[in-house]
mmCIF file of C-alpha atoms in Angstrom:
data_model
loop_
_atom_site.group_PDB
_atom_site.id
_atom_site.type_symbol
_atom_site.label_atom_id
_atom_site.label_comp_id
_atom_site.label_asym_id
_atom_site.label_seq_id
_atom_site.Cartn_x
_atom_site.Cartn_y
_atom_site.Cartn_z
ATOM 1 C CA ALA R 183 7.285 -30.299 -7.885
ATOM 2 C CA LYS R 184 11.024 -29.393 -7.500
ATOM 3 C CA VAL R 185 11.910 -31.700 -10.389
ATOM 4 C CA LEU R 186 8.971 -30.873 -12.797
ATOM 5 C CA CYS R 187 9.435 -27.070 -12.667
ATOM 6 C CA VAL R 188 12.981 -27.413 -13.815
ATOM 7 C CA LEU R 189 12.366 -30.157 -16.372
ATOM 8 C CA TYR R 190 9.401 -28.534 -18.116
ATOM 9 C CA VAL R 191 10.880 -25.159 -18.373
ATOM 10 C CA SER R 192 14.266 -26.757 -19.632
ATOM 11 C CA LEU R 193 12.396 -28.871 -22.204
ATOM 12 C CA LEU R 194 10.965 -25.439 -23.662
ATOM 13 C CA GLY R 195 14.646 -24.461 -24.400
ATOM 14 C CA HIS R 196 15.190 -22.156 -21.473
ATOM 15 C CA ASP R 197 18.031 -22.178 -19.163
ATOM 16 C CA VAL R 198 16.929 -22.356 -15.419
ATOM 17 C CA LEU R 199 18.079 -20.938 -12.207
ATOM 18 C CA PHE R 200 16.350 -23.026 -9.320
ATOM 19 C CA GLN R 201 16.496 -21.848 -5.722
ATOM 20 C CA ASP R 202 14.931 -22.776 -2.543
ATOM 21 C CA VAL R 203 12.774 -20.159 -0.651
ATOM 22 C CA ASP R 204 15.321 -19.605 2.191
ATOM 23 C CA ILE R 205 17.802 -17.696 -0.171
ATOM 24 C CA VAL R 206 18.494 -13.851 -0.051
ATOM 25 C CA TRP R 207 19.728 -12.152 -3.126
ATOM 26 C CA PHE R 208 22.353 -9.407 -2.652
ATOM 27 C CA LYS R 209 22.690 -8.879 -6.363
ATOM 28 C CA ASP R 210 21.281 -10.645 -9.313
ATOM 29 C CA PRO R 211 23.102 -14.015 -9.772
ATOM 30 C CA LEU R 212 21.882 -14.240 -13.358
ATOM 31 C CA THR R 213 24.363 -11.650 -14.317
ATOM 32 C CA TYR R 214 27.004 -14.127 -13.323
ATOM 33 C CA PHE R 215 25.632 -17.034 -15.117
ATOM 34 C CA HIS R 216 24.679 -15.008 -18.290
ATOM 35 C CA ASP R 217 28.174 -13.506 -18.606
ATOM 36 C CA LYS R 218 29.397 -14.862 -21.921
ATOM 37 C CA SER R 219 32.951 -13.636 -21.004
ATOM 38 C CA ASN R 220 33.013 -15.765 -17.901
ATOM 39 C CA THR R 221 35.423 -18.562 -19.238
ATOM 40 C CA ALA R 222 35.323 -20.323 -15.702
ATOM 41 C CA ILE R 223 31.686 -21.504 -16.255
ATOM 42 C CA LYS R 224 31.118 -21.448 -20.002
ATOM 43 C CA ASP R 225 31.719 -25.178 -20.671
ATOM 44 C CA PHE R 226 29.482 -26.537 -17.907
ATOM 45 C CA ASP R 227 25.989 -27.950 -18.288
ATOM 46 C CA ILE R 228 24.891 -27.464 -14.740
ATOM 47 C CA MET R 229 26.361 -25.568 -11.720
ATOM 48 C CA PHE R 230 25.596 -25.893 -8.108
ATOM 49 C CA GLN R 231 26.234 -24.210 -4.823
ATOM 50 C CA HIS R 232 28.403 -26.281 -2.550
ATOM 51 C CA ASP R 233 26.387 -28.001 0.275
ATOM 52 C CA GLY R 234 29.324 -28.158 2.723
ATOM 53 C CA SER R 235 28.414 -31.694 3.883
ATOM 54 C CA SER R 236 31.067 -34.562 3.709
ATOM 55 C CA GLN R 237 28.358 -37.176 4.388
ATOM 56 C CA PRO R 238 29.089 -40.340 2.088
ATOM 57 C CA ARG R 239 25.457 -39.931 0.581
ATOM 58 C CA TYR R 240 26.552 -36.526 -1.007
ATOM 59 C CA ASN R 241 29.992 -37.443 -2.061
ATOM 60 C CA PRO R 242 32.026 -36.909 -4.001
ATOM 61 C CA LEU R 243 30.254 -33.680 -5.330
ATOM 62 C CA SER R 244 28.462 -32.308 -2.309
ATOM 63 C CA ALA R 245 26.112 -30.422 -4.665
ATOM 64 C CA ASN R 246 23.363 -28.306 -2.966
ATOM 65 C CA SER R 247 20.123 -28.991 -4.709
ATOM 66 C CA GLY R 248 18.769 -25.761 -3.338
ATOM 67 C CA PHE R 249 20.513 -23.463 -5.600
ATOM 68 C CA TYR R 250 21.683 -24.382 -9.044
ATOM 69 C CA TYR R 251 21.804 -23.201 -12.737
ATOM 70 C CA VAL R 252 20.785 -25.656 -15.633
ATOM 71 C CA ARG R 253 21.699 -24.902 -19.158
ATOM 72 C CA ALA R 254 18.917 -26.272 -21.534
ATOM 73 C CA ASN R 255 20.452 -29.217 -23.680
ATOM 74 C CA LYS R 256 19.879 -32.924 -24.107
ATOM 75 C CA LYS R 257 22.190 -33.964 -21.396
ATOM 76 C CA THR R 258 20.415 -31.850 -18.687
ATOM 77 C CA ALA R 259 16.867 -32.846 -20.070
ATOM 78 C CA TYR R 260 17.966 -36.552 -19.700
ATOM 79 C CA LEU R 261 19.312 -35.858 -16.153
ATOM 80 C CA PHE R 262 16.060 -34.447 -14.850
ATOM 81 C CA THR R 263 14.054 -37.003 -16.800
ATOM 82 C CA SER R 264 15.952 -39.597 -14.891
ATOM 83 C CA LEU R 265 15.358 -37.729 -11.634
ATOM 84 C CA LEU R 266 11.693 -37.765 -12.351
ATOM 85 C CA TYR R 267 11.733 -41.615 -12.940
ATOM 86 C CA HIS R 268 13.588 -41.824 -9.710
ATOM 87 C CA GLY R 269 10.579 -40.409 -7.698
ATOM 88 C CA ALA R 270 10.250 -43.577 -5.647
ATOM 89 C CA VAL R 271 13.841 -43.416 -4.515
ATOM 90 C CA VAL R 272 13.439 -39.787 -3.492
ATOM 91 C CA ARG R 273 10.391 -40.791 -1.535
ATOM 92 C CA LYS R 274 12.250 -43.555 0.199
ATOM 93 C CA SER R 275 15.418 -41.742 0.990
ATOM 94 C CA LYS R 276 13.444 -38.611 1.871
ATOM 95 C CA SER R 277 16.126 -36.643 0.114
ATOM 96 C CA HIS R 278 15.851 -35.024 -3.281
ATOM 97 C CA GLN R 279 19.492 -33.903 -3.088
ATOM 98 C CA GLN R 280 20.713 -37.368 -2.263
ATOM 99 C CA VAL R 281 19.200 -38.888 -5.381
ATOM 100 C CA LEU R 282 20.086 -35.881 -7.641
ATOM 101 C CA VAL R 283 23.882 -36.176 -6.529
ATOM 102 C CA GLN R 284 24.157 -39.870 -7.328
ATOM 103 C CA LEU R 285 22.693 -39.168 -10.836
ATOM 104 C CA LEU R 286 25.086 -36.421 -11.304
ATOM 105 C CA ASN R 287 27.902 -38.897 -10.731
ATOM 106 C CA GLU R 288 26.313 -41.398 -13.052
ATOM 107 C CA HIS R 289 25.542 -38.971 -15.934
ATOM 108 C CA SER R 290 28.862 -37.159 -15.740
ATOM 109 C CA SER R 291 30.603 -40.653 -15.938
ATOM 110 C CA MET R 292 28.301 -42.327 -18.541
ATOM 111 C CA PHE R 293 26.998 -39.467 -20.773
ATOM 112 C CA GLY R 294 29.507 -36.569 -20.449
ATOM 113 C CA LEU R 295 27.358 -34.354 -18.471
ATOM 114 C CA LYS R 296 29.666 -31.384 -17.260
ATOM 115 C CA VAL R 297 29.064 -30.495 -13.546
ATOM 116 C CA LYS R 298 30.491 -27.611 -11.733
ATOM 117 C CA VAL R 299 30.135 -27.277 -7.901
ATOM 118 C CA PHE R 300 31.493 -23.896 -6.618
ATOM 119 C CA ASP R 301 34.171 -24.586 -3.989
ATOM 120 C CA LYS R 302 32.953 -23.576 -0.558
ATOM 121 C CA SER R 303 36.201 -21.979 0.609
ATOM 122 C CA GLN R 304 37.886 -20.641 -2.438
ATOM 123 C CA THR R 305 34.888 -18.892 -3.832
ATOM 124 C CA ASP R 306 32.578 -16.429 -1.853
ATOM 125 C CA MET R 307 29.909 -15.889 -4.359
ATOM 126 C CA PHE R 308 27.379 -18.380 -3.262
ATOM 127 C CA PRO R 309 27.662 -18.866 0.583
ATOM 128 C CA GLY R 310 25.301 -20.913 2.623
ATOM 129 C CA GLY R 311 24.497 -22.562 5.805
ATOM 130 C CA TRP R 312 27.996 -24.196 6.108
ATOM 131 C CA HIS R 313 29.390 -20.738 6.105
ATOM 132 C CA PHE R 314 26.881 -19.420 8.584
ATOM 133 C CA HIS R 315 27.701 -22.161 11.052
ATOM 134 C CA GLN R 316 31.500 -22.785 10.246
ATOM 135 C CA ASP R 317 33.073 -20.092 8.228
ATOM 136 C CA TRP R 318 32.640 -16.846 10.323
ATOM 137 C CA GLU R 319 35.208 -14.767 8.192
ATOM 138 C CA THR R 320 32.767 -14.949 5.194
ATOM 139 C CA MET R 321 29.786 -14.166 7.581
ATOM 140 C CA ARG R 322 31.574 -11.061 8.970
ATOM 141 C CA LYS R 323 32.172 -9.726 5.321
ATOM 142 C CA ILE R 324 28.419 -10.205 4.759
ATOM 143 C CA ALA R 325 27.545 -8.434 8.046
ATOM 144 C CA ASP R 326 29.923 -5.643 7.218
ATOM 145 C CA GLY R 327 28.646 -5.244 3.624
ATOM 146 C CA LYS R 328 32.076 -6.094 2.297
ATOM 147 C CA SER R 329 31.253 -9.371 0.648
ATOM 148 C CA ASN R 330 31.381 -10.413 -2.941
ATOM 149 C CA ALA R 331 28.354 -12.670 -2.474
ATOM 150 C CA TYR R 332 25.454 -12.766 -4.891
ATOM 151 C CA ILE R 333 23.283 -14.712 -2.604
ATOM 152 C CA PHE R 334 23.035 -16.248 0.771
ATOM 153 C CA HIS R 335 21.319 -19.717 1.320
ATOM 154 C CA MET R 336 20.176 -20.370 4.975
ATOM 155 C CA SER R 337 20.737 -24.117 4.394
ATOM 156 C CA TRP R 338 22.303 -26.471 6.910
ATOM 157 C CA THR R 339 19.836 -25.647 9.500
ATOM 158 C CA GLU R 340 17.793 -28.001 11.712
ATOM 159 C CA ASN R 341 14.357 -26.474 11.319
ATOM 160 C CA LYS R 342 12.371 -23.717 9.694
ATOM 161 C CA ALA R 343 12.017 -21.857 13.052
ATOM 162 C CA ASN R 344 15.704 -21.440 13.482
ATOM 163 C CA LYS R 345 16.063 -20.390 9.761
ATOM 164 C CA LEU R 346 13.771 -17.488 10.419
ATOM 165 C CA LEU R 347 15.490 -16.542 13.572
ATOM 166 C CA PHE R 348 18.950 -16.657 11.974
ATOM 167 C CA LEU R 349 17.800 -14.637 8.998
ATOM 168 C CA ARG R 350 16.254 -11.973 11.428
ATOM 169 C CA GLN R 351 19.446 -11.752 13.321
ATOM 170 C CA MET R 352 21.513 -11.180 10.071
ATOM 171 C CA ALA R 353 18.932 -8.486 8.984
ATOM 172 C CA GLU R 354 17.840 -10.524 6.078
ATOM 173 C CA TRP R 355 14.137 -10.976 6.885
ATOM 174 C CA TYR R 356 11.300 -8.999 5.310
ATOM 175 C CA VAL R 357 8.059 -10.769 6.221
ATOM 176 C CA ARG R 358 5.930 -9.264 8.964
ATOM 177 C CA ASP R 359 5.099 -11.462 11.880
ATOM 178 C CA THR R 360 1.324 -11.415 11.085
ATOM 179 C CA CYS R 361 2.056 -13.091 7.865
ATOM 180 C CA VAL R 362 4.482 -15.800 8.957
ATOM 181 C CA ASP R 363 2.040 -18.358 10.567
ATOM 182 C CA GLY R 364 -0.964 -19.911 9.081
ATOM 183 C CA THR R 365 -2.421 -20.355 5.578
ATOM 184 C CA MET R 366 -2.754 -17.550 2.946
ATOM 185 C CA SER R 367 -6.544 -17.589 3.379
ATOM 186 C CA HIS R 368 -6.202 -17.172 7.129
ATOM 187 C CA VAL R 369 -3.873 -14.236 6.660
ATOM 188 C CA ILE R 370 -6.378 -12.655 4.287
ATOM 189 C CA GLU R 371 -9.133 -12.983 6.776
ATOM 190 C CA ASN R 372 -7.233 -10.730 9.176
ATOM 191 C CA TYR R 373 -7.432 -7.824 6.699
ATOM 192 C CA GLU R 374 -10.654 -6.145 5.690
ATOM 193 C CA LYS R 375 -9.418 -5.113 2.146
ATOM 194 C CA VAL R 376 -6.802 -6.935 0.168
ATOM 195 C CA THR R 377 -6.794 -5.646 -3.435
ATOM 196 C CA ASP R 378 -6.297 -8.180 -6.277
ATOM 197 C CA GLY R 379 -5.456 -10.928 -3.724
ATOM 198 C CA SER R 380 -2.123 -9.239 -3.057
ATOM 199 C CA LEU R 381 -0.563 -9.381 0.301
ATOM 200 C CA ILE R 382 2.733 -7.459 -0.518
ATOM 201 C CA GLU R 383 1.793 -4.265 1.364
ATOM 202 C CA LYS R 384 0.391 -6.222 4.179
ATOM 203 C CA CYS R 385 3.111 -8.759 4.718
ATOM 204 C CA CYS R 386 6.309 -7.498 3.068
ATOM 205 C CA SER R 387 8.561 -4.826 4.754
ATOM 206 C CA THR R 388 10.715 -2.488 2.685
ATOM 207 C CA GLU R 389 13.342 -2.550 5.609
ATOM 208 C CA PRO R 390 14.760 -5.697 7.204
ATOM 209 C CA ILE R 391 13.062 -6.958 10.281
ATOM 210 C CA PHE R 392 15.998 -7.322 12.710
ATOM 211 C CA SER R 393 15.984 -9.037 16.093
ATOM 212 C CA CYS R 394 18.832 -10.600 18.220
ATOM 213 C CA HIS R 395 18.442 -14.252 19.323
ATOM 214 C CA PHE R 396 21.806 -16.044 19.869
ATOM 215 C CA ARG R 397 25.070 -14.323 20.570
ATOM 216 C CA ASP R 398 27.143 -17.308 19.400
ATOM 217 C CA LYS R 399 25.700 -17.210 15.843
ATOM 218 C CA PRO R 400 26.295 -14.623 13.085
ATOM 219 C CA SER R 401 24.396 -11.239 13.385
ATOM 220 C CA LYS R 402 24.327 -7.917 11.744
ATOM 221 C CA VAL R 403 25.251 -6.255 15.089
ATOM 222 C CA PRO R 404 26.506 -7.738 18.416
ATOM 223 C CA CYS R 405 23.815 -9.517 20.447
ATOM 224 C CA PRO R 406 25.586 -9.603 23.848
ATOM 225 C CA ASP R 407 22.491 -10.106 25.847
ATOM 226 C CA SER R 408 21.162 -13.034 23.815
ATOM 227 C CA PRO R 409 21.664 -16.696 25.003
ATOM 228 C CA LEU R 410 23.887 -19.264 23.523
ATOM 229 C CA ILE R 411 22.335 -21.916 21.152
ATOM 230 C CA ASP R 412 25.543 -24.030 21.264
ATOM 231 C CA PRO R 413 26.933 -23.640 24.837
ATOM 232 C CA HIS R 414 29.187 -26.539 24.451
ATOM 233 C CA LYS R 415 31.204 -24.803 21.796
ATOM 234 C CA GLN R 416 31.956 -21.613 23.990
ATOM 235 C CA ARG R 417 32.603 -19.256 21.070
ATOM 236 C CA LEU R 418 31.056 -15.864 20.326
ATOM 237 C CA PHE R 419 30.548 -14.368 16.817
ATOM 238 C CA TRP R 420 31.283 -10.853 18.004
ATOM 239 C CA LYS R 421 34.216 -10.538 20.417
#
């Protein structure tokens, strides 16, 4: 599905911004990609957030497949058609990102696909999990509201449960607890009246739902009474 939704829209002649669901917008990233005066990106066919990982399977580009922008043209159409044909490899490797990165290497070398991966340390527009766990200067700017970031991607995190806790701690979570677990039909059954099948009013908060969980991870405000999640590292986000 992650491949088809990009391929089909691109084949219709539309540029595509793809993102995973664990992403928060601070401001509209499309304004960055649609800015025709932005000479830094105008010649690229596809642009990615940096993954942050130096694992051999993601080298040399280390592109993050959870946030990228695709220009609709023949080169990108061929790229995602090739990715679709590599579905068995994705299934075997259990990594959509690993296969996509290898195809980026191949298509940039053989077919002239122009790929840009935003530098994780020299650009602060698209931070992610690497910054959350490693680059606390960037995270402090986000917590203080002084960041230039367009988005924040809660990648690089072991499981969904921790992603939720980390986003709550950063005051970037807006889904009420009653709608977090279970299926949509189960959630609907808990409410007597849901107009037009919409759960927005029931599930979504207009204000961030904040709670402290770990004092050694980034947070909107200090969490001195919370436990350590990585006690062997012996470092605190707020000093």
